Coordinates of C-alpha atoms and ligand atoms in Angstrom, one line a residue:
X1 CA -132.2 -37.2 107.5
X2 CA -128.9 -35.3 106.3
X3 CA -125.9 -37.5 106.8
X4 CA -123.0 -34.9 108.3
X5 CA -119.8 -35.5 110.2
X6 CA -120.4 -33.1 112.2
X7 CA -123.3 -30.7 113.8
X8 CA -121.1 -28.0 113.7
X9 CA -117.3 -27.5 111.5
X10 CA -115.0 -25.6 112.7
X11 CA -112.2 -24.1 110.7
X12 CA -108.7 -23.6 112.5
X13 CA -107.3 -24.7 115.7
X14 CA -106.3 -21.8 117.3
X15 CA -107.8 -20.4 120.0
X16 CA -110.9 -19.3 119.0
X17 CA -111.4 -22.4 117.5
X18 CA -110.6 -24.9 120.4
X19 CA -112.6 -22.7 122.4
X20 CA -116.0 -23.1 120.4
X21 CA -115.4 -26.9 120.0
X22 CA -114.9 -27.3 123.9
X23 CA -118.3 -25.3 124.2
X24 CA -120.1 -27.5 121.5
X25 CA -118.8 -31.2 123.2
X26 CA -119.7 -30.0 126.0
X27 CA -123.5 -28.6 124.7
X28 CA -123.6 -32.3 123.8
X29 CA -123.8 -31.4 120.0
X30 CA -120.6 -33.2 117.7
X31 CA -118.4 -31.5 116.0
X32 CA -114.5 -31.6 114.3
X33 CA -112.4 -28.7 114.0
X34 CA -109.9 -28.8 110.5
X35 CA -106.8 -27.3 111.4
X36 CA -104.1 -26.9 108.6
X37 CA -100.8 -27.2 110.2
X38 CA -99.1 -31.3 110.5
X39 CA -98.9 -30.5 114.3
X40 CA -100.3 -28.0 116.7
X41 CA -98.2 -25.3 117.3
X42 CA -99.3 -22.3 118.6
X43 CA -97.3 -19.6 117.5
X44 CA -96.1 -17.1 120.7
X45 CA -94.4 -16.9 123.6
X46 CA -96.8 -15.8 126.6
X47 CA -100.9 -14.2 127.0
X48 CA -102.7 -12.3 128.9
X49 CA -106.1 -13.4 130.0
X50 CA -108.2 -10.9 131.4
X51 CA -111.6 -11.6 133.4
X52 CA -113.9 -10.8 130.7
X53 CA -113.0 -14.4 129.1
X54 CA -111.7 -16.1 132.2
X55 CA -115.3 -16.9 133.5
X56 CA -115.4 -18.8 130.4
X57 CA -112.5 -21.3 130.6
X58 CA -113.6 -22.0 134.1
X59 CA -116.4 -22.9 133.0
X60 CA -115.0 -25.7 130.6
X61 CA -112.9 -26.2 133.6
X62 CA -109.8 -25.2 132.8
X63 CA -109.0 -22.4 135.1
X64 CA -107.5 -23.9 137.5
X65 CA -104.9 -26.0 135.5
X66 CA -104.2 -22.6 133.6
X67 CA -103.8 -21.1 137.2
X68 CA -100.6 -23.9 137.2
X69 CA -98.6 -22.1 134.7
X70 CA -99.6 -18.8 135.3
X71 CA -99.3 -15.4 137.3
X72 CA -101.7 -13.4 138.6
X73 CA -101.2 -9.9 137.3
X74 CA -100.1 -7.5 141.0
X75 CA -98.6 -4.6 139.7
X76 CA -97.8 -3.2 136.2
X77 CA -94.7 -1.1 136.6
X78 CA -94.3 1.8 134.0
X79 CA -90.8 3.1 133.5
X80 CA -89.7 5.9 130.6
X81 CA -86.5 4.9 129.6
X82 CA -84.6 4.1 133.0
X83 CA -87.2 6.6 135.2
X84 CA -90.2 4.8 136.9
X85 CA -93.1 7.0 136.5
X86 CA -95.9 4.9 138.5
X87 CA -97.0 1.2 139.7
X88 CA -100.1 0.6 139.1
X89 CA -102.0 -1.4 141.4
X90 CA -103.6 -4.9 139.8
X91 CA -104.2 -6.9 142.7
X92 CA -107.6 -5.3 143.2
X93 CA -108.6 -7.0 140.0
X94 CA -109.7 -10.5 141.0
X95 CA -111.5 -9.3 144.2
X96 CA -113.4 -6.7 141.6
X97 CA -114.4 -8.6 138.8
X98 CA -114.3 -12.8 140.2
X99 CA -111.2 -13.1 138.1
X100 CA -107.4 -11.6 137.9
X101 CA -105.7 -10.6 134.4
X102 CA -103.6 -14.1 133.9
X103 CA -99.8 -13.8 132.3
X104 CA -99.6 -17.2 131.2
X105 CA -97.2 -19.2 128.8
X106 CA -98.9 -19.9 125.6
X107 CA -98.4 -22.8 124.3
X108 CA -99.3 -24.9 127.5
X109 CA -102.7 -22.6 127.4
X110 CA -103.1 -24.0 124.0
X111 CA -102.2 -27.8 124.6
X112 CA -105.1 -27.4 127.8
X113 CA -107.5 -25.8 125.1
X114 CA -107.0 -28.8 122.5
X115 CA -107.5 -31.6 125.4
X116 CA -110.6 -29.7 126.0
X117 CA -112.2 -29.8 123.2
X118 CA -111.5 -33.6 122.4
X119 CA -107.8 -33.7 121.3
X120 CA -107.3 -35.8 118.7
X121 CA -110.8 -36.9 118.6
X122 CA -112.2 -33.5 117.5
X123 CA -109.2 -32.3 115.8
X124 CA -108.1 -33.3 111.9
X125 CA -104.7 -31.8 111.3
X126 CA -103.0 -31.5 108.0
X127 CA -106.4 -30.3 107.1
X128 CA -106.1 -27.1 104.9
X129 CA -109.4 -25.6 103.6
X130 CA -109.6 -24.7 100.5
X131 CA -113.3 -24.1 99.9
X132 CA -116.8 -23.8 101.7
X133 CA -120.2 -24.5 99.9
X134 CA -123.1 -23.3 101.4
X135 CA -126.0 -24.1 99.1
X136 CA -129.3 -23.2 100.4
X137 CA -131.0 -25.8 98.4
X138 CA -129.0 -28.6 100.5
X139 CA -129.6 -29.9 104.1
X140 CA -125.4 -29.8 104.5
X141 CA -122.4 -26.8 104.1
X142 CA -119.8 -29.0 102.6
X143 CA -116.3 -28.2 103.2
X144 CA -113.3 -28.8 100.9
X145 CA -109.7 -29.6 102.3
X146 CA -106.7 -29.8 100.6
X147 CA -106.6 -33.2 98.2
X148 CA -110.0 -32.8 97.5
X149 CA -111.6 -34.4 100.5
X150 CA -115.2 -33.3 101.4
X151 CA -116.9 -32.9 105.3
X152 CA -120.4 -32.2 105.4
X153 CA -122.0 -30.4 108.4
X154 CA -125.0 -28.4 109.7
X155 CA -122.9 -25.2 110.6
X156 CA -119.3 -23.9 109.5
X157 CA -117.2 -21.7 111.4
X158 CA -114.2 -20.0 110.4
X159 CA -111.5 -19.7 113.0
X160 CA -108.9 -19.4 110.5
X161 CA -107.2 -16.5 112.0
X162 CA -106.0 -12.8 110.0
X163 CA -105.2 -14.9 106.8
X164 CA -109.0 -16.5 106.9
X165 CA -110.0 -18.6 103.3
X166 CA -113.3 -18.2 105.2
X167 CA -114.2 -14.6 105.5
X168 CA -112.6 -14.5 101.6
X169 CA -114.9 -17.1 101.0
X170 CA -117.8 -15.0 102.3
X171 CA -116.4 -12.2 100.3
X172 CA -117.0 -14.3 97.2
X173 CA -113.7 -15.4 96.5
X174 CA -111.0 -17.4 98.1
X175 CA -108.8 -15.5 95.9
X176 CA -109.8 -11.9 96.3
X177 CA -107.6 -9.7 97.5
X178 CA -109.5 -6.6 97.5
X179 CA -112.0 -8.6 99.9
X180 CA -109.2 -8.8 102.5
X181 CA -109.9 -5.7 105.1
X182 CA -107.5 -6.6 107.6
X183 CA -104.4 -4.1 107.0
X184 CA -100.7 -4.2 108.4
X185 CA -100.8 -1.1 111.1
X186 CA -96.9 -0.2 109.8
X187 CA -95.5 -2.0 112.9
X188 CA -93.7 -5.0 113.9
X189 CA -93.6 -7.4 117.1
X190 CA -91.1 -9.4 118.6
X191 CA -91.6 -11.4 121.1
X192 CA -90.2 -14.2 123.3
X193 CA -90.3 -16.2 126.5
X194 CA -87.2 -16.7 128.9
X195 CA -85.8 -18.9 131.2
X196 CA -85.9 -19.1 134.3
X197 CA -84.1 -15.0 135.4
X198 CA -81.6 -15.2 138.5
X199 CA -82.7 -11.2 138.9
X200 CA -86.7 -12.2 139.6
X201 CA -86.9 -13.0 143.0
X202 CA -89.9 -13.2 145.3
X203 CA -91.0 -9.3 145.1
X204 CA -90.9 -9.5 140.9
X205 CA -94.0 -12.4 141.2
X206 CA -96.5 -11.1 139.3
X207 CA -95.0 -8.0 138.3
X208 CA -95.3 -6.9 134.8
X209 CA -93.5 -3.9 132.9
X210 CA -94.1 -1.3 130.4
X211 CA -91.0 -0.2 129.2
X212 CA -91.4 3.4 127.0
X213 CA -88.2 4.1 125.1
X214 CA -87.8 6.8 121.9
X215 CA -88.0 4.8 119.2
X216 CA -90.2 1.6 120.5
X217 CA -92.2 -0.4 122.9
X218 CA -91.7 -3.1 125.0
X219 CA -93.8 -5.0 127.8
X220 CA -92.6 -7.8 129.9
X221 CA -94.9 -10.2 131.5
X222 CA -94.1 -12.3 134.6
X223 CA -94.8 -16.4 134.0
X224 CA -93.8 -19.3 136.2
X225 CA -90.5 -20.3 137.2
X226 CA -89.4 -16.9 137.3
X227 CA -89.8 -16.3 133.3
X228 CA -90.9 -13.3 131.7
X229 CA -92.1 -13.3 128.1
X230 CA -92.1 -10.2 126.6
X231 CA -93.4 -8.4 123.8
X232 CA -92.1 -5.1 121.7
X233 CA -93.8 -3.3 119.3
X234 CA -91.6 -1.2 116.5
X235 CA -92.8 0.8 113.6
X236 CA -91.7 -0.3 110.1
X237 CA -91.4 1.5 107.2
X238 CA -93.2 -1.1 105.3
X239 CA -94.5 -4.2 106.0
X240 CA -91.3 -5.9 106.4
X241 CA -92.1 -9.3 105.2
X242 CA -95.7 -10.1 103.8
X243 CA -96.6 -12.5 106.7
X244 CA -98.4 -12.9 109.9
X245 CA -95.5 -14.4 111.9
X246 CA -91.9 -14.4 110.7
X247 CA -90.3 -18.2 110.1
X248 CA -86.3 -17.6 110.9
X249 CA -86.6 -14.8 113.7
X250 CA -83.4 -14.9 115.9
X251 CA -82.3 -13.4 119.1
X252 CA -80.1 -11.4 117.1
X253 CA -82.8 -9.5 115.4
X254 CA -84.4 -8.4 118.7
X255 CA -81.1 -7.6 120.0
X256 CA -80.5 -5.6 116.9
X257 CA -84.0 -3.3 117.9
X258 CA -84.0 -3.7 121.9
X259 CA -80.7 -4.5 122.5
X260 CA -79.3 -1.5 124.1
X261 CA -82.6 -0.7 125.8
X262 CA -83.2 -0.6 129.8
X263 CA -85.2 -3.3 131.8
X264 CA -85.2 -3.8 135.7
X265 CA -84.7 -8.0 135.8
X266 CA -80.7 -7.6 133.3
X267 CA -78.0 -7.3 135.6
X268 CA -76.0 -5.0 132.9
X269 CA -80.1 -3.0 133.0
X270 CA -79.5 -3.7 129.2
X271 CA -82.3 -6.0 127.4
X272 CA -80.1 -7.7 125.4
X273 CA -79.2 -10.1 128.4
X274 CA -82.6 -10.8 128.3
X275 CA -82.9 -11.6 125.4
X276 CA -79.8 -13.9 125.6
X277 CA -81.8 -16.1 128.1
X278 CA -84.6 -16.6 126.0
X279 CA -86.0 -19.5 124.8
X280 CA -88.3 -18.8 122.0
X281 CA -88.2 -15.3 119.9
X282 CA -90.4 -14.9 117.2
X283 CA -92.2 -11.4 115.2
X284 CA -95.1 -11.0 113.6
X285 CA -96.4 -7.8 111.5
X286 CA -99.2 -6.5 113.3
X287 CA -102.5 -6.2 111.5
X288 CA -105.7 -4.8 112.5
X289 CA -109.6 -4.8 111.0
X290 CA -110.8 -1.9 108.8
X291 CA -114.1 -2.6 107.7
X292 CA -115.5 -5.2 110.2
X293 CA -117.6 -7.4 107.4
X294 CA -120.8 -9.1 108.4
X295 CA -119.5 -11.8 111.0
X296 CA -121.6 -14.4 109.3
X297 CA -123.1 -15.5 105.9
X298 CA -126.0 -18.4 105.1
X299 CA -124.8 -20.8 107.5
X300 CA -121.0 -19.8 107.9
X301 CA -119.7 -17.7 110.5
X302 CA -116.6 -16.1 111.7
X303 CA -115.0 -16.3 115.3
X304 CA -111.5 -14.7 116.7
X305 CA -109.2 -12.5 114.4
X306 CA -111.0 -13.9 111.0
X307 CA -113.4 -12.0 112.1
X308 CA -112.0 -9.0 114.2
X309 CA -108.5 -8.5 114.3
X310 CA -107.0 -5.7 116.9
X311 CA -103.9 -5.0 117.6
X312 CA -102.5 -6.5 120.8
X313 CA -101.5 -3.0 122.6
X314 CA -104.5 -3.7 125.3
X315 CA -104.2 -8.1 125.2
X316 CA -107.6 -9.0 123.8
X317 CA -107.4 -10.4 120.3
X318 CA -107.7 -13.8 121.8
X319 CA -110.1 -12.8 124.9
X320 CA -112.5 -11.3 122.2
X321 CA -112.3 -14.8 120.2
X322 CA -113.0 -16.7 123.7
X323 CA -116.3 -14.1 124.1
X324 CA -116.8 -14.9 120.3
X325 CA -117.4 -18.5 121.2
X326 CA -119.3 -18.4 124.7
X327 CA -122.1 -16.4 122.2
X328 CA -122.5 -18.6 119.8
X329 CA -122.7 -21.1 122.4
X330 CA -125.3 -19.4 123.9
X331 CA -127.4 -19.3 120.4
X332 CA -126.4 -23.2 120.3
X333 CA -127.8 -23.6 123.3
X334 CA -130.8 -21.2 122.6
X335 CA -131.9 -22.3 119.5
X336 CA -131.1 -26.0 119.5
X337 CA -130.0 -27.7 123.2
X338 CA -132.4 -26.4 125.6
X339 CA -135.5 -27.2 123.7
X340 CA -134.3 -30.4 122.3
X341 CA -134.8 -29.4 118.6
X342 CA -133.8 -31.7 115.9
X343 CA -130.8 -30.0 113.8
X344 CA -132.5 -31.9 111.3
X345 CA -135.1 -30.3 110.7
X346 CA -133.8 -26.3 110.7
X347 CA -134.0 -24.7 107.5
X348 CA -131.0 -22.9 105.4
X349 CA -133.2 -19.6 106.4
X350 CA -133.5 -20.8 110.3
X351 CA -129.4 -21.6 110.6
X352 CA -129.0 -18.0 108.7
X353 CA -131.0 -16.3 111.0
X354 CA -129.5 -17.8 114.2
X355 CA -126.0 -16.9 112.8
X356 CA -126.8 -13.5 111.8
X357 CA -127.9 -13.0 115.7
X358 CA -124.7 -14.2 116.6
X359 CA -123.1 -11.6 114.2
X360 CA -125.4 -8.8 115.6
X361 CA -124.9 -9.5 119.5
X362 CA -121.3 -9.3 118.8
X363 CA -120.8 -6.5 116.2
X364 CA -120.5 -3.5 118.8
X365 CA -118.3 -5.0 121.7
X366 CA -115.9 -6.3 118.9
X367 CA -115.7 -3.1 117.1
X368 CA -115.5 -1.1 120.6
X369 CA -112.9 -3.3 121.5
X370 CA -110.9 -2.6 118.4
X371 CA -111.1 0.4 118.7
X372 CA -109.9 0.7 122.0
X373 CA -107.1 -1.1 121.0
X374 CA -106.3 1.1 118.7
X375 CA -106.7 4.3 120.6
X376 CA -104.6 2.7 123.4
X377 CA -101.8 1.8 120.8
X378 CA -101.9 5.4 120.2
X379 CA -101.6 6.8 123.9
X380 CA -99.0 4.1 124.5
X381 CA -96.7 5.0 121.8
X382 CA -97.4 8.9 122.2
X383 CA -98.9 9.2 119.2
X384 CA -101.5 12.0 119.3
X385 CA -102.7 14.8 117.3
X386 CA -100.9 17.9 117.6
X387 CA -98.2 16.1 119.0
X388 CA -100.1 16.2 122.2
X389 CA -99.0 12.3 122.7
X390 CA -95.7 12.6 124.7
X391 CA -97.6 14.9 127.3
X392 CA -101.0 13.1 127.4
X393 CA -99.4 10.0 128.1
X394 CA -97.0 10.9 130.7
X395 CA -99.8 12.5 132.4
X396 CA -102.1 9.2 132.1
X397 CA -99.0 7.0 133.4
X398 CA -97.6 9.7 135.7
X399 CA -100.9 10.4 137.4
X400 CA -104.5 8.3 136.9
X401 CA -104.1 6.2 140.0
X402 CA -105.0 2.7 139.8
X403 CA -108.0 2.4 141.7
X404 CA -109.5 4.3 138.0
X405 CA -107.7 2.0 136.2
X406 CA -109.7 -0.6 137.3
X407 CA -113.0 1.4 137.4
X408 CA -112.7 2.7 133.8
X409 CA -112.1 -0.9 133.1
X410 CA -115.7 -2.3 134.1
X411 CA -116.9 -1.9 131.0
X412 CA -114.3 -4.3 129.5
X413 CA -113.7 -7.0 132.5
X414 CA -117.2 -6.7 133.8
X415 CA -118.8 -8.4 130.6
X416 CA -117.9 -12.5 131.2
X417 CA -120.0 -14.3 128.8
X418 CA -120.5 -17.8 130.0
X419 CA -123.1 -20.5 128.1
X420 CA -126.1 -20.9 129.8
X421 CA -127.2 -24.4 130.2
X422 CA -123.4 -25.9 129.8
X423 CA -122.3 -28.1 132.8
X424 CA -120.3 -26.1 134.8
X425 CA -116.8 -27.1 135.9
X426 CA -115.8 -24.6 137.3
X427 CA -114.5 -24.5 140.8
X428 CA -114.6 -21.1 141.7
X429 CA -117.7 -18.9 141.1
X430 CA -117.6 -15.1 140.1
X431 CA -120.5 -12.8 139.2
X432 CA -120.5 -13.2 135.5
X433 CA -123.1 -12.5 133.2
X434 CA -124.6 -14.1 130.4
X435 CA -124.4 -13.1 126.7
Ligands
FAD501 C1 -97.3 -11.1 119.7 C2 -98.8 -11.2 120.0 C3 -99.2 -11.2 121.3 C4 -100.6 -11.3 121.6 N1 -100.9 -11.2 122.9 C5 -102.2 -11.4 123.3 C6 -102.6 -11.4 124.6 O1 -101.8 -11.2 125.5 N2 -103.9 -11.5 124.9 C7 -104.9 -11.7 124.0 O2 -106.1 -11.9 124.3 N3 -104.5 -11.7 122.6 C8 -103.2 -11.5 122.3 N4 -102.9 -11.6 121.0 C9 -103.9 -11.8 119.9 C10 -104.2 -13.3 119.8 O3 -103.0 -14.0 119.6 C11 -105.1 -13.5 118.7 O4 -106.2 -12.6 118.7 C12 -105.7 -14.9 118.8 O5 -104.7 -15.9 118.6 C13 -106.8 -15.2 117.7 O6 -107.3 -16.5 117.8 P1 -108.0 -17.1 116.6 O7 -108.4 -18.5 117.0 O8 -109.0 -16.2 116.0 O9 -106.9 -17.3 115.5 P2 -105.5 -18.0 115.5 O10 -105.0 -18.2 116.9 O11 -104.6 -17.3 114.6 O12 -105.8 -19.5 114.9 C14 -106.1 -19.7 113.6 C15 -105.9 -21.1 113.2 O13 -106.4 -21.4 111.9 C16 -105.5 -22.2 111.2 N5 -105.8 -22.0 109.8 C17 -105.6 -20.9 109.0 N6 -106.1 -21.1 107.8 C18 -106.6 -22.3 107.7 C19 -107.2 -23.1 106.7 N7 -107.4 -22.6 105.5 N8 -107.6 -24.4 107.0 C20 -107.5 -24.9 108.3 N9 -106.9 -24.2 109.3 C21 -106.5 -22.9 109.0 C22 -104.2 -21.7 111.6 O14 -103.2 -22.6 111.4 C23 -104.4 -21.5 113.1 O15 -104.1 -22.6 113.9 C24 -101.5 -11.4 120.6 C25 -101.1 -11.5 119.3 C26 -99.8 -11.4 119.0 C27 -99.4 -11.4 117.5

């Protein structure tokens, strides 16, 4: 009998990875997740949770504490520079689809995911990969972490995020570049999260805004307390710094892009008083999948951006990891809970196979989802062939009323995976299906 220390490994402790381990505990199979940074610290200000992976986190049970520090989405407000070209109507969203789009503040969404899946139990920190071996001639993948130190389990997965060691690894080479297909798209977020604004009263509760101007983007989110985190998008000549997230970002920066630019909740109407009552500020180049490489390998897979990134015009990078997981909880469950098989005694060739289902029931929704993202980041920022973009979108905005909105949308928030056979915790029931 192979001695592991853990059915399944799970590599980063973001969201996609907490996720899966909260699915696996709960599936009654062990596992650890290895998450590089000292302490957890999610990196943003706010999210947006949409139905598709809502049914999900109620299902683990965490909906309703979510619900605490969250808004339901009501209206999204679209305004071209200081001219309001349509509010769209939201609130028909939860009594469509079981669930409402959520604007929530990130890192508490995080801290709820870690305490789901076992906190400190199930999570090593300071724990960065450096190595996977997946040798079909043992019963074990071993894992390598920084210092040398070796886990052993049945299953890998790579959470790791755009940077993943673990798709390079799959590639055939921690170090190989050319195996990265994730490009930077040429732009730049900034982001951030404010206090509490004296110019959001009652009527601005769940409110969001899309806010068009010339040269950029911005959206602002409503949160608890009367906060808003926001998020602009900017394009760069180049990829400004070579990193995911930018250490050092200041108000200042922001202020230097969006400073001047209108939004509804300043009392000046200028964003830069916004900005002054932030906070937490923070960019991040913005990178997006090219290729989409097989999502798994032997008996290593790939959830969430490592596998998948999109850019966040449409909010889903993280929804899509959350759907990532709920499947291969599903295959868990499949293959291994529900007929009370012995992990022991699956072959390198039976552990491929179920992984390479994984990969295959996911393949299509991911890649439709990316690129939707992408064609949306292209009607949002008026960029269209023939320099058709300015017009098409102020028609879209101007005009598609809302009750199409959320009818185009079925195809998107109208697929909840949930894992069959997983106790359910959840306290409110919606019509989702299974994956
Ligand atoms: C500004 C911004 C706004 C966004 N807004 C939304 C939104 O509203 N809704 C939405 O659904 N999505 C949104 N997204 C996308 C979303 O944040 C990502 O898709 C999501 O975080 C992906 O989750 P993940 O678990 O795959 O990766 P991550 O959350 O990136 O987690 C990866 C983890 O792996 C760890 N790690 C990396 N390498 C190693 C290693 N070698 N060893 C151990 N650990 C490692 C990292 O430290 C990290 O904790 C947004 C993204 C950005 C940048």
């Amino acid at each position: 009998m192979a001695n592991v220390d853990a059915d399944v490994l799970i590599i980063g402790g973001g969201i996609g990875g907490l996720t899966l381990a909260a699915i696996v505990r709960r599936l009654g199979l062990s596992c650890k997740v290895l998450e590089r940074t000292e302490v957890l610290s999610p990196v943003g200000a706010g999210i947006s949770l949409a139905p598709n992976a809502l049914a999900l986190l109620d299902q683990i049970g965490i909906y309703q504490d979510i619900l605490k520090t969250a808004q339901p989405l009501k209206t999204i407000q679209i305004t071209r520079n200081d001219t309001l070209w349509q509010k769209l109507d939201f609130s028909t969203c939860e009594a469509t689809f079981g669930y409402p789009v959520l604007s929530a503040e990130r890192h508490n969404f995080h801290r709820l995911l870690y305490n789901a899946a076992g906190g400190e139990e199930t999570v090593i920190l300071n724990s960065k990969v450096t190595n996977i071996i997946d040798d079909p001639n043992s019963s074990v993948v071993t894992v390598v972490v920084d210092g040398g130190k070796e886990l052993r389990g049945r299953l890998v997965i790579g959470a790791d995020g755009i940077r993943s060691v673990t798709r390079r690894i799959l590639a055939g080479s921690a170090d190989d570049k050319a195996a990265n297909t994730i490009k930077f798209t040429g732009r730049v977020h900034m982001s951030g999260i404010t206090a509490p604004l004296k110019n959001c009263g009652k009527e601005e509760l769940g409110v969001a805004n899309w806010l068009l101007y010339d040269d950029s983007i911005l959206t602002t989110w409503p949160c608890i307390e009367n906060r808003q985190w926001f998020i602009g998008v900017m394009k760069a000549d180049s990829a400004p710094r070579d990193r995911s997230v930018w250490a050092g970002t200041t108000p200042d920066m922001i202020k230097d892009v969006y400073g001047e630019k209108f939004h509804p909740f300043a009392e000046s109407k200028k964003f830069s008083e916004i900005v002054d009552q932030s906070e937490r500020v923070l960019a991040s180049n913005v990178f997006a999948e090219v290729e989409f490489p097989s999502m798994s390998k032997g008996r290593v897979a790939l959830v969430g951006d490592a596998a998948h990134s999109m850019t966040s015009f449409f909010g889903q990078g993280a929804c899509q990891a959350i759907e990532d997981a709920a499947v291969l909880g599903n295959l868990l469950n499949e293959w291994v809970v529900a007929p009370k098989a012995d992990f022991n005694k699956f072959t390198h060739k039976d552990l491929s196979l179920m992984l390479y289902e994984y990969s295959e029931r996911r393949k299509q929704r991911v890649q439709d989802l990316a690129k939707f993202s992408a064609d949306f980041a292209r009607l949002h920022t008026a960029n269209l062939p023939f320099g058709l973009g300015p017009l098409v979108r102020k028609l879209v905005y101007s005009y598609v009323p809302s009750w199409v909105w959320i009818w185009y949308l079925r195809w998107l928030y109208g697929v909840q995976p949930t894992v069959a056979g997983l106790k359910d915790l959840s306290e409110k029931k919606a019509g989702s299906t299974t994956n």
